[in-house]
Amino acid sequence: MEYRQNSHTKYKIEYHFVWVTKYRYHVLQGDVALRVRELVRQTCERFEIHILRGVVSKDHVHILCSAPPNISPSDIMRRVKGRVSRKIFEEFPHLKKRYWGKHFWARGYFCITSGELTKDMIQEYLEHHFEKDPNDHFDIE
């Protein structure tokens, strides 16, 4: 298991994100797709988000990434979608005709966490890690 760390934290937080173009138009082709790919990479690199795997399809983008604990999934998407959208409209002005209102991406996104630990593994660890003291036990559920 490979962990990342900064000065005071050791972590392994992975997210799988999927987001789509507005109206699911098939515009992520050719130069636009290559540029979207590069902009997503640059934005993630800037915020110390490591892309483990990524795919740009005709109308959507998938990334599996490892992110530091101080950045929420909504912040990741806000930064990635916002920056990519702004740059794409600057560099490909013909897309402004298709996407009025400066919205290149659809509103939402899909996000799921990824990891090796299951709930059962964590419970097993907690049960055997501490000394059994009936006054010290509490359930979160």
CSV table of C-alpha atoms in Angstrom, one decimal:
chain,number,residue,atom,x,y,z
A,1,MET,CA,0.0,0.0,0.0
A,2,GLU,CA,1.6,3.3,-1.1
A,3,TYR,CA,0.8,6.3,1.0
A,4,ARG,CA,1.4,10.0,0.3
A,5,GLN,CA,2.5,12.4,2.9
A,6,ASN,CA,3.1,16.1,3.6
A,7,SER,CA,4.7,17.7,6.7
A,8,HIS,CA,2.1,16.5,9.2
A,9,THR,CA,-0.1,14.0,7.4
A,10,LYS,CA,0.1,10.6,5.8
A,11,TYR,CA,-2.8,9.7,3.6
A,12,LYS,CA,-4.2,7.7,0.7
A,13,ILE,CA,-7.3,9.3,-0.6
A,14,GLU,CA,-8.5,8.4,-4.1
A,15,TYR,CA,-11.5,9.6,-6.0
A,16,HIS,CA,-13.0,8.5,-9.3
A,17,PHE,CA,-14.6,11.5,-11.0
A,18,VAL,CA,-16.8,11.6,-14.2
A,19,TRP,CA,-18.2,14.8,-15.7
A,20,VAL,CA,-19.9,15.6,-18.9
A,21,THR,CA,-20.1,18.4,-21.5
A,22,LYS,CA,-23.3,20.5,-21.4
A,23,TYR,CA,-26.0,18.9,-23.5
A,24,ARG,CA,-23.7,15.9,-23.9
A,25,TYR,CA,-22.4,17.4,-27.2
A,26,HIS,CA,-19.6,15.4,-28.7
A,27,VAL,CA,-17.0,18.2,-28.8
A,28,LEU,CA,-14.2,16.4,-27.0
A,29,GLN,CA,-12.5,15.4,-30.2
A,30,GLY,CA,-9.2,16.3,-31.9
A,31,ASP,CA,-7.5,19.4,-30.7
A,32,VAL,CA,-10.2,20.1,-28.1
A,33,ALA,CA,-9.8,16.7,-26.5
A,34,LEU,CA,-6.0,17.0,-26.4
A,35,ARG,CA,-6.2,20.5,-24.8
A,36,VAL,CA,-8.8,19.4,-22.2
A,37,ARG,CA,-6.5,16.5,-21.3
A,38,GLU,CA,-3.6,18.8,-20.9
A,39,LEU,CA,-5.6,21.4,-18.9
A,40,VAL,CA,-6.9,18.8,-16.5
A,41,ARG,CA,-3.4,17.5,-16.0
A,42,GLN,CA,-2.0,21.1,-15.3
A,43,THR,CA,-4.8,22.0,-12.9
A,44,CYS,CA,-4.4,18.8,-10.9
A,45,GLU,CA,-0.7,19.2,-10.8
A,46,ARG,CA,-1.0,22.7,-9.5
A,47,PHE,CA,-3.1,21.5,-6.5
A,48,GLU,CA,-0.9,18.4,-5.8
A,49,ILE,CA,-3.6,16.0,-7.1
A,50,HIS,CA,-2.0,13.0,-8.8
A,51,ILE,CA,-3.9,11.5,-11.7
A,52,LEU,CA,-3.6,7.8,-11.6
A,53,ARG,CA,-5.7,7.1,-14.7
A,54,GLY,CA,-7.7,9.3,-17.0
A,55,VAL,CA,-9.8,9.1,-20.2
A,56,VAL,CA,-11.3,11.8,-22.3
A,57,SER,CA,-14.3,10.5,-24.3
A,58,LYS,CA,-16.4,12.4,-26.9
A,59,ASP,CA,-18.8,13.9,-24.3
A,60,HIS,CA,-17.3,13.1,-20.9
A,61,VAL,CA,-14.1,12.9,-18.8
A,62,HIS,CA,-13.0,10.2,-16.3
A,63,ILE,CA,-10.2,10.6,-13.8
A,64,LEU,CA,-9.0,8.4,-11.0
A,65,CYS,CA,-6.9,10.6,-8.8
A,66,SER,CA,-5.2,10.8,-5.4
A,67,ALA,CA,-5.8,14.1,-3.6
A,68,PRO,CA,-4.5,15.6,-0.3
A,69,PRO,CA,-7.0,15.7,2.6
A,70,ASN,CA,-7.2,19.5,2.6
A,71,ILE,CA,-9.0,19.6,-0.7
A,72,SER,CA,-12.6,18.4,-0.9
A,73,PRO,CA,-14.1,16.6,-3.9
A,74,SER,CA,-16.3,19.6,-4.7
A,75,ASP,CA,-13.2,21.9,-4.6
A,76,ILE,CA,-11.4,19.6,-7.0
A,77,MET,CA,-14.3,19.7,-9.5
A,78,ARG,CA,-14.8,23.4,-9.1
A,79,ARG,CA,-11.2,24.1,-9.9
A,80,VAL,CA,-10.8,21.6,-12.7
A,81,LYS,CA,-14.1,22.3,-14.5
A,82,GLY,CA,-13.8,26.1,-14.0
A,83,ARG,CA,-10.3,26.5,-15.3
A,84,VAL,CA,-10.7,24.1,-18.2
A,85,SER,CA,-13.9,25.8,-19.3
A,86,ARG,CA,-12.4,29.2,-19.2
A,87,LYS,CA,-9.3,28.2,-21.2
A,88,ILE,CA,-11.3,26.2,-23.7
A,89,PHE,CA,-13.5,29.2,-24.6
A,90,GLU,CA,-10.4,31.4,-24.9
A,91,GLU,CA,-8.6,29.0,-27.2
A,92,PHE,CA,-11.5,27.7,-29.2
A,93,PRO,CA,-13.9,30.7,-29.7
A,94,HIS,CA,-16.1,28.7,-32.1
A,95,LEU,CA,-17.4,26.7,-29.1
A,96,LYS,CA,-18.9,29.9,-27.7
A,97,LYS,CA,-21.6,29.8,-30.4
A,98,ARG,CA,-22.6,26.3,-29.3
A,99,TYR,CA,-22.4,27.0,-25.6
A,100,TRP,CA,-24.0,30.3,-24.8
A,101,GLY,CA,-23.8,31.5,-21.2
A,102,LYS,CA,-20.1,30.4,-20.7
A,103,HIS,CA,-21.1,26.9,-19.6
A,104,PHE,CA,-19.0,24.2,-21.2
A,105,TRP,CA,-19.6,21.5,-18.6
A,106,ALA,CA,-23.0,20.2,-17.3
A,107,ARG,CA,-23.8,21.2,-13.8
A,108,GLY,CA,-23.0,18.1,-11.8
A,109,TYR,CA,-20.4,15.3,-11.7
A,110,PHE,CA,-20.1,11.8,-10.4
A,111,CYS,CA,-17.6,11.0,-7.6
A,112,ILE,CA,-16.8,7.8,-5.7
A,113,THR,CA,-14.0,7.1,-3.3
A,114,SER,CA,-11.6,4.3,-4.0
A,115,GLY,CA,-9.5,2.3,-1.5
A,116,GLU,CA,-8.3,-1.0,-0.3
A,117,LEU,CA,-9.8,-0.9,3.2
A,118,THR,CA,-13.3,-2.2,3.8
A,119,LYS,CA,-15.6,-1.4,6.7
A,120,ASP,CA,-15.0,-4.9,8.1
A,121,MET,CA,-11.2,-4.5,8.0
A,122,ILE,CA,-11.4,-1.2,9.9
A,123,GLN,CA,-13.7,-2.7,12.5
A,124,GLU,CA,-11.4,-5.7,12.9
A,125,TYR,CA,-8.5,-3.3,13.4
A,126,LEU,CA,-10.3,-1.2,16.0
A,127,GLU,CA,-11.4,-4.3,18.0
A,128,HIS,CA,-7.9,-5.6,18.3
A,129,HIS,CA,-5.9,-2.4,18.5
A,130,PHE,CA,-7.0,-1.2,21.9
A,131,GLU,CA,-7.3,-2.8,25.2
A,132,LYS,CA,-10.8,-3.9,26.0
A,133,ASP,CA,-12.3,-1.5,28.5
A,134,PRO,CA,-16.2,-1.5,28.7
A,135,ASN,CA,-16.2,2.2,29.7
A,136,ASP,CA,-14.0,3.2,26.7
A,137,HIS,CA,-16.1,1.7,23.9
A,138,PHE,CA,-18.5,3.6,21.8
A,139,ASP,CA,-20.4,2.9,18.6
A,140,ILE,CA,-20.5,5.4,15.8
A,141,GLU,CA,-23.4,3.8,13.9
